[in-house]
């Protein structure tokens, strides 16, 4: 399952990897690998197991992944006793809109910055690079201020519109468009296609790998987005999943244990991104590397 | 720049289509601005404008009522800033406490995640082991999950009778009440060597509103649980960066040094490590930048408690504004934090630019066609 490698593995070099010493090394290697595998995966196993436990069971045997007895009580209370379905709906809505918006707007801007020659392009690109350096966490109060001022506070628009474009996405798309041979679009232009037409039906279809990467990054980013929802809404009916989850833990229920319920809710919130991860791993990896290179 | 190098030859018109081409270029001026307009509007309206608004608010005593841009809002100049640095009081003490907490947090998280990421990358890059793909995914998976959801899991793991304390119990250790324990780790270590009460010299005074003893507390036990969580979630991402770097290390070089009789450690120390130095620099600076932004985990797990030992500047600015309704002060804290983070970012960009000034072209060409 070498899905995560972007490059083909280096050819196996002829070397002395036989003999007793090599065997000891290999066993040691696997031991380390398995140890860290447990460190990184066992918390999820515990989460899964404990979400199907009764409260006393979860409190008494937190390490055991096996519920005894198995109960759906936690999940029943998630759906009956909390606003979970509502949060889920809000999260889906926000994620879909934000992803669509980012993919479309970031591609448009990325294409313009890569290919169209217009006055101010270099300055704009410098601005995009500068904007990428603005840490999101210092924008909490600023975003709240502007949403209040524009009358968007506590509304779906406030939850969605500010996230509809992001500088990093523009950067990724620009880099990609630059790698597509110019001749293709030149041909289309000479055939009389307009700028948008060329972009939409000639260049964009060629940008599939970048579009998938951007879609996944946007989906993951907006699905997990927490601080923005914290400063853009306060009406519990507008909570997204992370916000609702945070409220569940730190709010009224927070001080009680109720761990099966909380772990179950967190589990459900993790599943969509987990599924996406399993299917599209290599795009996640590319996103991570792009994200680092942008700095 | 690479952009120019790429487009220039292609757009230098050749022969017959010259006039037509110019017409298209004329179009492009308008089209270009139309294409970037949505992004400009969104980023301008929700990123640049708000920063300017917050800058104004940080100079006022706005309490959240009405608009901050009316004459009724008292203008206080730089007072919100000076209260953080020069005036003795609760504001400065809280702010300096949050800075102290975050410095210890950075001091542990950055080295630990860098070493762990490199270690994981080395194991996963080992040619002799099978099933590496699975483990690579496993190590990276925590990075892509929701910080809030993961924090909930760690609340459970670090609960008083939770999994971590159970494990410590197997080792014969008595686990602490993680989230209620405000004792500093350095203080605890000093306690082990017999220093139970602070020497008077350290409690009588100190810089910026905290005593020396307070500055030297180390991260609290509660903070350690957040530190564990963050190291656990971010190492995977940095492992990927190291992995990419390791795969670029020429195999021939490794073999040549083997033939020269270098031991495994010598090969790592004198061949691999110098070759991946740029990546190490990247990982460290990205870590520094990220660590000053810790917020979600603090919000979910501890809200700055116990005894303000998990307070960070990011969380403090949020709390000051949205819970104490002192927006001016909160915004001022944000800007100081902004400054800290920007300094690290500039440092990183400066060094990276020096390094790949000559390699830029290769850099994108290497990456983009992959998988296409």
XYZ file of C-alpha atoms in Angstrom:
667
model
C 0.000 0.000 0.000
C 2.557 2.505 -1.095
C -0.110 5.066 -1.802
C 1.639 7.861 -0.020
C 4.789 7.894 -2.093
C 4.774 10.541 -4.725
C 7.949 9.318 -6.278
C 8.728 5.736 -7.147
C 10.778 4.137 -4.397
C 14.518 4.231 -4.832
C 15.831 1.120 -6.534
C 16.921 -1.492 -4.054
C 20.646 -1.249 -3.823
C 22.753 -4.357 -3.775
C 23.853 -4.498 -0.201
C 24.342 -6.840 2.667
C 20.832 -7.002 4.045
C 21.052 -10.648 4.924
C 22.740 -12.327 7.833
C 21.993 -12.363 11.549
C 22.804 -8.729 12.151
C 20.456 -7.580 9.445
C 17.732 -9.788 10.889
C 18.118 -8.257 14.320
C 18.002 -4.822 12.747
C 14.877 -5.692 10.858
C 13.117 -7.027 13.929
C 14.111 -3.912 15.797
C 12.797 -1.801 12.925
C 9.431 -3.522 13.002
C 9.242 -3.176 16.764
C 9.744 0.567 16.501
C 7.284 0.792 13.630
C 4.608 -1.092 15.536
C 5.227 0.863 18.718
C 4.652 4.155 16.933
C 1.766 2.683 14.971
C 0.082 1.988 18.298
C 0.910 5.430 19.636
C -0.689 7.074 16.625
C -3.659 4.780 16.078
C -4.604 3.449 19.490
C -6.249 6.711 20.611
C -8.687 6.302 17.716
C -9.284 2.678 18.677
C -10.000 3.759 22.235
C -12.334 6.435 20.938
C -14.234 3.954 18.806
C -14.488 1.351 21.549
C -15.490 3.718 24.298
C -18.215 5.382 22.268
C -20.089 2.053 22.386
C -19.616 1.607 26.128
C -21.825 2.368 29.083
C -20.634 5.226 31.231
C -19.428 3.105 34.159
C -17.617 0.803 31.736
C -15.858 3.716 30.012
C -14.847 5.142 33.371
C -13.556 1.840 34.720
C -11.795 0.445 31.631
C -10.732 3.396 29.504
C -7.873 1.478 27.912
C -9.922 -1.426 26.693
C -11.162 -1.148 23.125
C -13.870 -3.730 23.717
C -17.187 -2.463 25.098
C -18.791 -4.710 27.695
C -21.719 -4.555 27.194
C -22.050 -2.969 23.769
C -24.548 -0.153 23.895
C -25.808 2.481 21.514
C -26.967 4.649 24.411
C -24.270 7.226 23.737
C -25.264 7.600 20.113
C -28.965 7.653 20.977
C -28.335 10.555 23.289
C -26.276 12.328 20.649
C -29.231 12.344 18.307
C -32.008 12.757 20.875
C -30.383 14.956 23.473
C -28.188 17.318 21.486
C -28.499 19.440 18.380
C -26.138 17.117 16.575
C -28.296 16.665 13.439
C -28.536 20.421 13.101
C -24.772 20.892 13.479
C -24.228 18.198 10.905
C -26.547 19.932 8.462
C -24.871 23.292 9.034
C -21.436 21.782 8.614
C -22.435 20.118 5.369
C -23.915 23.328 4.003
C -20.919 25.441 4.977
C -18.417 22.886 3.719
C -20.075 22.428 0.341
C -20.483 26.153 -0.283
C -16.983 27.033 0.897
C -15.416 24.256 -1.154
C -17.276 25.255 -4.310
C -16.434 28.895 -3.769
C -12.761 28.271 -3.118
C -12.278 25.946 -6.036
C -13.939 28.364 -8.433
C -12.617 31.700 -7.188
C -9.101 30.438 -6.415
C -8.840 28.883 -9.876
C -9.993 32.085 -11.549
C -7.489 34.179 -9.657
C -4.734 31.593 -9.963
C -5.205 31.477 -13.711
C -5.169 35.248 -14.045
C -2.004 35.512 -11.987
C -0.319 32.745 -13.944
C -1.329 33.604 -17.465
C -3.194 36.829 -18.078
C -1.139 39.938 -18.541
C -2.778 42.804 -16.771
C -1.504 45.861 -15.033
C -0.833 45.289 -11.351
C -0.408 41.548 -11.623
C 2.976 41.401 -9.938
C 1.734 43.586 -7.098
C -1.328 41.421 -6.640
C 0.732 38.284 -6.477
C 2.973 39.856 -3.871
C -0.176 40.716 -1.925
C -1.360 37.106 -2.105
C 1.981 35.936 -0.728
C 1.778 38.525 2.037
C -1.767 37.517 2.936
C -0.688 33.900 3.314
C 1.564 34.989 6.160
C -1.321 36.428 8.194
C -1.961 33.954 10.969
C -5.646 33.085 11.213
C -5.735 33.222 14.955
C -5.028 36.970 15.133
C -8.064 37.563 12.918
C -10.608 36.516 15.535
C -11.483 39.987 16.772
C -11.034 41.650 13.349
C -13.449 39.216 11.690
C -15.999 39.709 14.416
C -15.758 43.472 13.950
C -16.274 43.428 10.219
C -19.133 40.923 10.344
C -20.887 43.071 12.954
C -20.309 46.172 10.895
C -21.645 44.579 7.705
C -24.651 43.094 9.484
C -23.491 39.562 8.691
C -22.874 38.508 12.291
C -24.925 35.512 13.384
C -26.008 34.483 9.898
C -25.209 31.773 7.394
C -23.657 34.433 5.182
C -21.264 35.342 7.983
C -20.366 31.700 8.392
C -19.686 31.134 4.695
C -18.761 34.279 2.761
C -15.493 35.163 4.540
C -14.168 31.668 3.792
C -15.066 31.651 0.084
C -11.527 32.412 -1.067
C -8.119 31.765 0.411
C -4.676 32.947 -0.571
C -3.037 29.536 -0.265
C -5.506 28.081 -2.756
C -4.804 30.885 -5.216
C -1.112 30.140 -4.839
C -1.533 26.423 -5.469
C -3.623 27.034 -8.572
C -1.214 29.638 -9.936
C 1.694 27.243 -9.562
C -0.204 24.562 -11.376
C -1.417 26.690 -14.264
C 2.137 27.787 -14.876
C 3.091 24.186 -15.522
C 0.540 23.721 -18.312
C 2.045 24.349 -21.762
C 0.997 27.731 -23.108
C 0.626 26.369 -26.619
C -2.646 24.644 -25.731
C -4.468 27.800 -24.828
C -2.755 29.814 -27.536
C -4.352 27.423 -29.999
C -7.759 27.892 -28.447
C -7.365 31.658 -28.484
C -6.343 31.678 -32.105
C -9.459 29.649 -32.811
C -11.331 32.616 -31.438
C -12.231 31.442 -27.936
C -12.538 34.248 -25.358
C -10.470 34.386 -22.210
C -13.118 32.832 -19.978
C -14.033 30.233 -22.551
C -10.378 29.213 -22.885
C -10.031 29.032 -19.127
C -13.230 27.118 -18.572
C -13.185 24.536 -21.318
C -9.513 24.176 -22.190
C -7.314 24.962 -19.193
C -9.520 23.946 -16.271
C -10.061 20.364 -17.454
C -6.304 19.989 -17.633
C -5.938 21.123 -14.064
C -7.718 18.128 -12.584
C -4.975 17.049 -10.148
C -4.688 20.566 -8.747
C -8.460 20.912 -8.569
C -8.746 17.671 -6.619
C -6.008 18.788 -4.235
C -7.731 22.114 -3.699
C -11.148 20.491 -3.258
C -9.779 18.183 -0.608
C -7.872 20.898 1.209
C -10.948 23.136 1.193
C -13.258 20.369 2.320
C -10.972 19.344 5.142
C -10.276 22.928 6.143
C -13.879 24.068 6.257
C -15.186 20.859 7.811
C -12.699 21.211 10.677
C -12.873 25.009 10.881
C -13.459 26.113 14.431
C -12.259 29.653 15.282
C -14.218 31.263 12.462
C -17.530 29.851 13.634
C -16.613 30.940 17.134
C -16.515 34.628 16.176
C -19.112 34.689 13.405
C -22.172 33.186 15.118
C -23.567 32.790 18.610
C -27.020 31.383 17.838
C -26.864 27.644 18.668
C -28.951 26.988 15.564
C -26.052 28.171 13.427
C -23.388 26.029 15.106
C -21.266 23.818 12.890
C -20.008 20.447 14.115
C -16.709 21.592 15.669
C -18.506 24.467 17.378
C -21.257 22.215 18.665
C -18.704 19.682 19.814
C -16.696 22.327 21.645
C -19.895 23.534 23.259
C -20.760 19.997 24.290
C -17.426 19.580 26.019
C -16.860 22.965 27.582
C -20.483 23.981 28.059
C -23.198 22.663 30.333
C -22.396 19.012 29.738
C -18.677 19.577 30.002
C -18.220 19.099 33.686
C -20.061 15.798 33.807
C -18.267 12.859 32.282
C -20.636 11.480 29.595
C -17.580 10.242 27.737
C -19.311 7.705 25.463
C -21.512 10.512 24.144
C -18.671 12.990 23.625
C -16.361 10.434 22.037
C -19.170 9.251 19.786
C -19.949 12.781 18.630
C -16.254 13.439 17.994
C -16.059 10.150 16.106
C -18.975 11.059 13.850
C -17.379 14.432 13.177
C -14.116 12.712 12.189
C -15.589 10.120 9.824
C -16.096 12.240 6.667
C -12.505 13.487 6.636
C -11.245 10.003 7.517
C -13.084 8.490 4.553
C -11.739 11.205 2.289
C -8.254 10.555 3.638
C -8.393 6.864 2.902
C -9.555 7.466 -0.672
C -7.425 10.464 -1.595
C -4.292 10.091 0.515
C -1.857 11.220 -2.080
C -3.708 14.485 -2.587
C -3.572 15.123 1.134
C 0.153 14.549 0.975
C 0.576 16.881 -1.939
C -1.456 19.492 -0.075
C 0.782 19.153 2.960
C 3.902 19.628 0.871
C 2.430 22.573 -1.046
C 1.377 24.131 2.204
C 4.910 23.942 3.476
C 6.532 25.159 0.308
C 4.373 28.239 0.143
C 6.234 29.649 3.123
C 11.109 35.083 -11.660
C 9.986 31.774 -13.029
C 6.674 33.223 -14.169
C 8.276 35.662 -16.518
C 10.771 33.177 -17.808
C 7.943 30.850 -18.658
C 5.478 33.173 -20.304
C 7.861 35.481 -22.068
C 9.102 33.244 -24.884
C 5.659 31.885 -25.563
C 4.011 35.258 -25.794
C 6.601 36.894 -27.938
C 4.462 36.934 -31.028
C 5.770 35.184 -34.058
C 4.797 36.650 -37.381
C 1.285 36.770 -38.730
C -0.821 36.776 -35.577
C 0.908 39.769 -34.047
C -1.912 42.253 -34.499
C -4.543 39.884 -33.346
C -2.478 38.977 -30.326
C -2.330 42.563 -29.218
C -6.114 42.683 -29.299
C -6.236 39.710 -27.026
C -3.765 41.322 -24.658
C -6.012 44.358 -24.465
C -8.800 42.044 -23.419
C -6.602 40.494 -20.825
C -6.289 43.682 -18.862
C -10.000 43.702 -18.133
C -10.322 39.923 -17.973
C -7.417 39.709 -15.549
C -9.026 42.088 -13.102
C -12.415 40.408 -13.488
C -10.823 37.037 -12.758
C -9.152 38.201 -9.574
C -12.031 40.429 -8.479
C -13.890 37.873 -6.309
C -10.739 36.974 -4.420
C -9.779 40.621 -3.984
C -13.232 41.480 -2.659
C -13.362 38.574 -0.221
C -9.817 38.897 1.080
C -10.033 42.684 1.133
C -13.331 42.744 2.961
C -12.690 39.929 5.422
C -8.945 40.118 5.915
C -7.384 43.488 5.171
C -10.269 45.747 6.169
C -10.851 43.906 9.459
C -7.174 44.189 10.358
C -7.393 47.955 9.928
C -10.614 48.052 11.946
C -9.025 46.049 14.723
C -6.019 48.337 14.694
C -8.369 51.226 15.379
C -10.252 49.298 18.059
C -6.959 48.465 19.783
C -6.557 52.207 20.316
C -9.969 52.554 21.986
C -11.867 51.312 24.995
C -14.738 49.836 22.975
C -16.852 47.467 25.070
C -18.765 45.751 22.285
C -21.841 47.970 22.470
C -22.859 49.721 19.261
C -20.375 50.557 16.559
C -16.716 51.052 17.487
C -16.479 53.821 14.879
C -18.554 56.519 16.563
C -17.427 59.514 18.539
C -18.847 58.015 21.750
C -16.148 55.376 21.902
C -13.314 56.630 24.089
C -9.993 56.892 22.282
C -7.125 55.860 24.527
C -4.141 55.919 22.177
C -1.452 53.406 22.979
C -2.757 52.715 26.452
C -3.936 49.191 25.668
C -0.400 48.404 24.548
C 1.437 50.060 27.398
C -0.769 48.232 29.883
C 0.632 44.989 28.493
C 4.245 46.000 28.910
C 4.925 48.864 31.265
C 2.059 49.276 33.728
C 1.974 46.917 36.646
C -1.407 45.296 36.939
C -3.563 42.326 36.135
C -3.428 42.945 32.382
C 0.333 42.779 32.241
C 0.521 39.854 34.613
C -1.967 37.847 32.521
C -0.253 38.757 29.294
C 3.213 37.907 30.568
C 1.883 34.675 32.032
C 0.485 33.762 28.625
C 3.815 34.614 26.985
C 5.650 32.495 29.532
C 3.258 29.573 28.993
C 3.618 29.790 25.247
C 7.426 30.008 25.410
C 7.629 26.784 27.394
C 5.114 25.275 25.017
C 7.252 26.259 22.016
C 10.404 25.151 23.804
C 9.092 21.615 24.151
C 6.834 21.171 21.137
C 9.226 22.414 18.443
C 12.252 20.242 19.315
C 10.088 17.227 20.156
C 8.010 17.274 16.996
C 11.072 17.928 14.844
C 12.981 14.988 16.278
C 9.933 12.730 16.206
C 9.101 13.715 12.629
C 12.646 12.971 11.496
C 12.653 9.681 13.385
C 9.359 8.587 11.857
C 10.535 9.589 8.393
C 13.749 7.597 8.820
C 11.877 4.451 9.862
C 9.317 4.806 7.130
C 12.041 5.447 4.560
C 13.879 2.266 5.526
C 14.166 0.045 2.482
C 14.268 -3.171 4.454
C 10.851 -2.897 6.064
C 7.517 -3.834 4.535
C 4.128 -2.274 5.200
C 5.630 1.168 5.471
C 2.824 2.711 3.438
C 0.310 1.751 6.069
C 2.360 3.205 8.899
C 3.092 6.343 6.952
C -0.645 6.901 6.625
C -1.184 6.063 10.269
C 1.376 8.636 11.414
C -0.082 11.293 9.171
C -3.754 10.637 9.877
C -4.016 12.650 13.142
C -2.897 15.754 11.240
C -5.947 15.796 9.012
C -8.598 15.329 11.679
C -10.505 18.087 13.437
C -8.545 19.732 16.228
C -11.723 19.954 18.289
C -12.608 16.283 17.860
C -9.063 15.216 18.730
C -9.064 17.441 21.788
C -12.195 15.637 22.989
C -10.388 12.309 22.647
C -7.394 13.614 24.592
C -9.636 14.936 27.336
C -10.731 11.358 27.789
C -7.213 9.924 27.538
C -5.886 12.339 30.167
C -8.905 12.128 32.483
C -8.171 11.362 36.133
C -8.916 7.678 35.712
C -8.246 7.766 31.983
C -6.081 5.707 29.699
C -2.847 7.615 30.325
C -3.083 7.310 34.082
C -3.983 3.633 33.718
C -0.816 3.128 31.675
C 1.237 5.009 34.238
C -0.363 2.766 36.859
C 1.005 -0.311 35.087
C 4.440 1.240 35.427
C 3.810 1.776 39.114
C 3.404 5.523 38.780
C 0.658 7.654 40.201
C -0.682 9.815 37.394
C -1.612 13.408 38.221
C -5.006 15.015 37.813
C -3.834 16.423 34.513
C -6.300 19.224 33.934
C -6.450 20.372 37.536
C -2.716 20.436 38.106
C -1.187 23.888 37.800
C 2.204 22.935 39.220
C 5.064 23.831 36.922
C 7.202 20.961 35.680
C 10.468 22.761 36.483
C 9.203 23.464 40.009
C 8.363 19.779 40.369
C 11.848 18.800 39.195
C 13.373 21.219 41.681
C 11.171 19.607 44.306
C 12.704 16.246 43.472
C 16.191 17.545 44.185
C 15.001 19.027 47.445
C 14.098 22.609 46.599
C 10.587 22.621 48.001
C 10.089 26.262 48.729
C 11.323 28.958 46.422
C 14.417 30.845 47.513
C 13.508 34.361 48.611
C 15.789 35.885 46.017
C 13.530 34.551 43.289
C 10.175 35.492 44.779
C 10.945 39.044 45.764
C 11.099 40.446 42.279
C 11.442 39.856 38.604
C 10.924 41.410 35.212
C 7.604 42.465 33.673
C 5.304 41.838 36.603
C 6.166 38.197 37.244
C 8.650 36.994 39.824
C 11.706 35.047 38.714
C 10.206 32.027 40.400
C 7.080 32.373 38.250
C 9.098 32.798 35.076
C 11.040 29.647 35.902
C 8.017 27.466 36.561
C 8.200 25.442 33.369
C 4.985 24.336 31.672
C 2.290 23.199 34.072
C 1.206 19.588 34.256
C -2.030 20.617 32.522
C -0.044 22.262 29.733
C 1.953 19.045 29.311
C -1.197 17.229 28.209
C -1.827 19.854 25.508
C 1.840 19.626 24.515
C 1.504 15.852 24.108
C -1.587 16.308 21.979
C 0.050 18.832 19.671
C 3.260 16.835 19.217
C 1.122 13.828 18.405
C -0.995 15.625 15.816
C 1.668 17.649 14.006
C 4.600 15.215 13.784
C 2.931 13.402 10.899
C 2.821 16.491 8.707
C 6.463 17.250 9.300
C 7.332 13.612 8.774
C 6.052 14.017 5.209
C 8.381 16.958 4.637
C 11.336 14.970 5.929
C 10.303 11.995 3.849
C 10.328 14.072 0.679
C 13.776 15.351 1.615
C 15.121 11.892 2.419
C 13.925 10.562 -0.904
C 15.988 13.245 -2.592
C 19.176 12.101 -0.887
C 21.134 10.325 -3.623
C 21.456 6.635 -2.903
C 24.932 6.640 -4.433
C 26.189 9.002 -1.771
C 24.976 6.722 0.965
C 26.623 3.761 -0.681
C 29.890 5.535 -1.273
C 30.137 6.360 2.402
C 29.274 2.764 3.291
C 32.134 1.573 1.120
C 34.386 4.073 2.847
C 33.568 2.244 6.040
C 31.247 4.759 7.639
C 28.982 3.358 10.315
C 25.228 3.819 10.174
C 25.410 6.648 12.714
C 28.267 8.350 10.829
C 26.321 8.140 7.587
C 23.328 9.722 9.262
C 25.331 12.377 11.064
C 27.723 13.399 8.289
C 25.831 12.599 5.086
C 22.066 12.605 5.593
C 21.693 15.275 8.234
C 23.658 17.981 6.376
C 21.769 17.188 3.162
C 18.356 17.631 4.765
C 19.336 20.721 6.724
C 17.053 23.010 4.686
C 14.096 20.809 5.586
C 15.050 20.916 9.235
C 15.083 24.679 9.025
C 11.660 24.640 7.373
C 10.224 22.271 9.974
C 11.585 24.313 12.856
C 10.334 27.647 11.572
C 6.932 26.275 10.576
C 6.793 24.823 14.075
C 7.645 28.175 15.633
C 4.983 29.905 13.554
C 2.355 27.281 14.334
C 3.104 27.044 18.029
C 2.321 30.695 18.676
C -1.116 30.149 17.204
C -2.296 27.426 19.559
C -5.935 28.136 20.289
C -8.454 25.380 19.529
C -6.912 22.894 21.935
C -6.773 25.429 24.749
C -10.373 26.438 24.125
C -11.643 22.879 24.234
C -9.405 21.323 26.853
C -8.619 23.890 29.491
C -9.881 27.416 28.711
C -6.644 28.756 30.159
C -7.110 26.965 33.498
C -5.857 25.764 35.930
C -4.496 28.935 37.522
C -3.953 30.497 34.074
C -1.163 28.037 33.315
C -2.563 27.089 29.901
C -3.353 30.647 28.940
C -1.723 31.524 25.614
C -1.677 34.949 23.914
C -4.132 33.734 21.264
C -6.584 32.465 23.831
C -6.040 35.449 26.094
C -6.906 37.864 23.299
C -10.091 35.924 22.615
C -11.039 35.786 26.271
C -10.275 39.434 26.922
C -12.489 40.500 24.040
C -15.353 38.054 24.062
C -15.640 37.196 27.724
C -14.456 40.356 29.475
C -15.782 42.625 26.698
C -12.527 44.539 26.639
C -12.145 44.546 22.882
C -9.441 47.213 22.825
C -7.150 45.187 25.043
C -7.961 41.959 23.214
C -7.129 43.532 19.856
C -3.878 44.921 21.254
C -2.856 41.436 22.383
C -3.696 40.139 18.893
C -1.404 42.686 17.301
C 1.491 41.898 19.593
C 0.998 38.230 18.759
C 0.806 39.134 15.081
C 4.159 40.838 15.405
C 5.745 37.814 17.076
C 4.502 35.452 14.374
C 5.404 37.768 11.494
C 8.955 38.002 12.808
C 9.355 34.240 12.533
C 7.690 34.215 9.119
C 10.016 36.907 7.778
C 13.016 35.084 9.163
C 11.895 31.936 7.410
C 11.176 33.596 4.094
C 14.463 35.457 4.147
C 16.475 32.297 4.631
C 14.406 30.194 2.235
C 14.684 32.852 -0.457
C 18.467 33.011 -0.056
C 18.586 29.283 -0.297
C 16.496 28.623 -3.352
C 16.938 31.806 -5.261
C 18.679 29.765 -7.900
C 16.462 26.738 -7.550
C 13.017 28.264 -7.825
C 12.512 27.149 -11.386
C 13.399 23.604 -10.608
C 11.314 23.670 -7.512
C 7.907 24.010 -9.146
C 8.767 21.979 -12.188
C 9.744 19.110 -9.971
C 6.482 19.135 -8.071
C 3.653 20.111 -10.324
C 3.623 17.460 -13.033
C 3.587 14.732 -10.402
C 0.477 12.667 -10.575
C -0.813 14.541 -13.595
